[in-house]
Short mmCIF file of C-alpha atoms in Angstrom, two decimals:
data_model
loop_
_atom_site.label_atom_id
_atom_site.label_comp_id
_atom_site.label_asym_id
_atom_site.label_seq_id
_atom_site.Cartn_x
_atom_site.Cartn_y
_atom_site.Cartn_z
CA UNK A 22 44.93 -41.41 37.34
CA UNK A 23 42.81 -43.69 39.52
CA UNK A 24 42.15 -45.78 36.42
CA UNK A 25 45.30 -45.05 34.39
CA UNK A 26 47.66 -46.35 37.09
CA UNK A 27 45.93 -49.76 37.25
CA UNK A 28 45.86 -49.93 33.44
CA UNK A 29 49.60 -49.19 33.34
CA UNK A 30 50.32 -51.86 35.96
CA UNK A 31 48.39 -54.42 33.92
CA UNK A 32 50.22 -53.44 30.71
CA UNK A 33 53.59 -53.64 32.50
CA UNK A 34 52.67 -56.97 34.10
CA UNK A 35 53.86 -55.66 37.49
CA UNK A 36 53.52 -52.80 39.96
CA UNK A 37 56.23 -50.32 39.12
CA UNK A 38 57.09 -46.63 39.27
CA UNK A 39 55.38 -44.64 36.51
CA UNK A 40 57.23 -41.33 36.11
CA UNK A 41 54.64 -39.87 33.68
CA UNK A 42 51.93 -39.84 36.36
CA UNK A 43 52.67 -37.15 38.97
CA UNK A 44 50.18 -38.66 41.42
CA UNK A 45 51.92 -42.05 41.39
CA UNK A 46 53.29 -41.56 44.94
CA UNK A 47 49.83 -41.09 46.46
CA UNK A 48 48.24 -43.92 48.46
CA UNK A 49 46.80 -46.56 46.16
CA UNK A 50 44.44 -48.83 48.09
CA UNK A 51 41.61 -48.29 45.64
CA UNK A 52 43.98 -48.35 42.68
CA UNK A 53 45.13 -51.80 43.84
CA UNK A 54 41.50 -52.97 43.94
CA UNK A 55 40.96 -51.43 40.51
CA UNK A 56 44.05 -53.23 39.20
CA UNK A 57 42.69 -56.55 40.42
CA UNK A 58 39.18 -56.11 39.01
CA UNK A 59 40.49 -54.66 35.73
CA UNK A 60 42.84 -57.61 35.37
CA UNK A 61 39.98 -60.04 35.99
CA UNK A 62 37.16 -58.22 34.19
CA UNK A 63 38.55 -55.56 31.86
CA UNK A 64 38.60 -51.79 32.16
CA UNK A 65 34.82 -51.64 32.69
CA UNK A 66 35.17 -53.57 35.96
CA UNK A 67 36.70 -50.64 37.88
CA UNK A 68 33.66 -48.32 37.54
CA UNK A 69 31.42 -51.27 38.48
CA UNK A 70 33.52 -51.72 41.62
CA UNK A 71 33.04 -48.00 42.29
CA UNK A 72 29.29 -48.44 42.04
CA UNK A 73 29.35 -51.32 44.53
CA UNK A 74 31.50 -49.36 46.96
CA UNK A 75 28.99 -46.49 46.73
CA UNK A 76 26.02 -48.80 47.21
CA UNK A 77 27.67 -50.44 50.21
CA UNK A 78 28.43 -47.02 51.72
CA UNK A 79 24.82 -45.90 51.23
CA UNK A 80 23.43 -49.11 52.75
CA UNK A 81 25.75 -48.81 55.76
CA UNK A 82 25.02 -45.14 56.38
CA UNK A 83 21.28 -45.59 55.90
CA UNK A 84 21.05 -48.58 58.25
CA UNK A 85 23.27 -46.91 60.85
CA UNK A 86 21.13 -43.76 60.75
CA UNK A 87 17.93 -45.80 60.98
CA UNK A 88 19.21 -47.63 64.07
CA UNK A 89 20.11 -44.40 65.86
CA UNK A 90 17.23 -42.18 64.76
CA UNK A 91 14.33 -43.41 62.64
CA UNK A 92 13.54 -44.64 59.14
CA UNK A 93 12.67 -41.18 57.80
CA UNK A 94 16.01 -39.78 58.94
CA UNK A 95 17.80 -42.65 57.24
CA UNK A 96 16.10 -41.94 53.92
CA UNK A 97 16.86 -38.22 54.29
CA UNK A 98 20.52 -39.06 54.90
CA UNK A 99 20.75 -41.22 51.77
CA UNK A 100 18.88 -38.63 49.71
CA UNK A 101 21.19 -35.87 50.94
CA UNK A 102 24.25 -37.79 49.81
CA UNK A 103 22.74 -38.51 46.41
CA UNK A 104 21.37 -34.98 45.86
CA UNK A 105 24.71 -33.42 44.96
CA UNK A 106 25.98 -33.90 41.43
CA UNK A 107 29.59 -34.29 42.58
CA UNK A 108 29.02 -37.49 44.53
CA UNK A 109 26.49 -38.97 42.14
CA UNK A 110 28.72 -38.48 39.11
CA UNK A 111 31.83 -39.73 40.89
CA UNK A 112 30.24 -43.05 41.84
CA UNK A 113 31.13 -44.59 38.48
CA UNK A 114 34.19 -42.56 37.54
CA UNK A 115 36.93 -44.37 39.42
CA UNK A 116 37.47 -41.65 42.02
CA UNK A 117 38.04 -42.57 45.65
CA UNK A 118 35.46 -40.39 47.41
CA UNK A 119 32.93 -43.17 47.90
CA UNK A 120 35.60 -45.41 49.39
CA UNK A 121 36.45 -42.56 51.77
CA UNK A 122 32.77 -42.28 52.70
CA UNK A 123 32.56 -46.05 53.22
CA UNK A 124 35.65 -46.11 55.45
CA UNK A 125 34.49 -43.04 57.40
CA UNK A 126 31.08 -44.59 58.03
CA UNK A 127 32.72 -47.88 59.03
CA UNK A 128 34.93 -46.09 61.55
CA UNK A 129 31.95 -44.28 63.04
CA UNK A 130 29.90 -47.48 63.28
CA UNK A 131 32.79 -49.32 64.97
CA UNK A 132 33.37 -46.47 67.43
CA UNK A 133 29.69 -46.30 68.36
CA UNK A 134 29.74 -50.07 68.94
CA UNK A 135 32.96 -49.72 70.98
CA UNK A 136 31.41 -46.90 73.01
CA UNK A 137 28.36 -49.01 73.86
CA UNK A 138 30.17 -52.26 74.69
CA UNK A 139 33.83 -51.30 75.25
CA UNK A 140 35.06 -54.15 73.06
CA UNK A 141 38.70 -53.70 72.09
CA UNK A 142 38.08 -55.56 68.80
CA UNK A 143 35.71 -52.79 67.64
CA UNK A 144 38.36 -50.19 68.45
CA UNK A 145 41.00 -52.11 66.50
CA UNK A 146 38.62 -52.57 63.58
CA UNK A 147 37.94 -48.81 63.60
CA UNK A 148 41.71 -48.30 63.44
CA UNK A 149 42.02 -50.70 60.51
CA UNK A 150 39.32 -48.77 58.65
CA UNK A 151 41.14 -45.52 59.49
CA UNK A 152 44.33 -47.00 58.05
CA UNK A 153 42.45 -48.07 54.92
CA UNK A 154 41.07 -44.54 54.62
CA UNK A 155 44.61 -43.12 54.88
CA UNK A 156 45.76 -45.66 52.32
CA UNK A 157 43.08 -44.36 49.99
CA UNK A 158 43.72 -40.64 50.29
CA UNK A 159 46.08 -38.73 52.59
CA UNK A 160 43.46 -36.07 53.33
CA UNK A 161 41.43 -38.82 54.99
CA UNK A 162 43.78 -38.21 57.91
CA UNK A 163 41.02 -35.94 59.18
CA UNK A 164 38.96 -39.12 59.74
CA UNK A 165 41.77 -40.51 61.90
CA UNK A 166 41.86 -37.28 63.92
CA UNK A 167 38.07 -37.32 64.35
CA UNK A 168 38.24 -40.94 65.55
CA UNK A 169 40.93 -40.02 68.08
CA UNK A 170 38.82 -37.12 69.36
CA UNK A 171 35.84 -39.45 69.79
CA UNK A 172 38.02 -41.90 71.72
CA UNK A 173 39.51 -39.10 73.81
CA UNK A 174 36.21 -37.60 74.94
CA UNK A 175 33.71 -40.45 74.97
CA UNK A 176 34.99 -42.99 77.47
CA UNK A 177 32.77 -44.06 80.34
CA UNK A 178 35.35 -44.11 83.11
CA UNK A 179 38.35 -42.28 81.70
CA UNK A 180 41.76 -42.63 83.23
CA UNK A 181 44.91 -41.42 81.56
CA UNK A 182 46.15 -44.98 81.15
CA UNK A 183 42.87 -46.21 79.65
CA UNK A 184 42.64 -43.28 77.23
CA UNK A 185 46.25 -43.74 76.16
CA UNK A 186 45.80 -47.49 75.66
CA UNK A 187 42.66 -46.99 73.56
CA UNK A 188 44.32 -44.30 71.45
CA UNK A 189 47.31 -46.59 70.91
CA UNK A 190 45.11 -49.53 69.86
CA UNK A 191 43.23 -47.31 67.41
CA UNK A 192 46.29 -45.45 66.11
CA UNK A 193 48.46 -48.55 66.01
CA UNK A 194 45.94 -50.44 63.90
CA UNK A 195 45.67 -47.43 61.56
CA UNK A 196 49.46 -47.17 61.28
CA UNK A 197 50.00 -50.86 60.57
CA UNK A 198 47.26 -50.83 57.93
CA UNK A 199 48.48 -47.68 56.17
CA UNK A 200 52.24 -48.32 56.48
CA UNK A 201 52.70 -49.54 52.86
CA UNK A 202 51.86 -46.06 51.61
CA UNK A 203 54.16 -44.32 54.09
CA UNK A 204 57.09 -46.52 53.12
#
């Protein structure tokens, strides 16, 4: 349905309810991207977009791991992700798992940056990525919860007010970004 919904939207000439697809009410961030690239480049463009999302996720995770640990650990991380047949076969199939990985890695990178420098912009950006993850798949809510736990327990000089403000910045950005799929 990740590819059939965009195809239906293009055939209809608009975004509309499709009663034949039971998953129509799920969040559709990636389906919207697929609709755009399929409109511009044909049905083959959506799997190509999936490849690029996967490549971007691998580059981000590998570089992040290299910066925290070492080059060998980074290669092991990338190899571990690519070793399973589920992820490697889904990279070109139109599924949303690689987008979820990309958003999860982006949240983690932003929160590590926020932890080191206490820049509110990094916290808000992490919230935006969390909202994009929720707008991709509802089960990505676990990423939002993990981000909140990191914020809750990793502040340098925690006060109730500071913790609450940071959680609200993160959660508010996630809510605003994901609100189209809740409505």
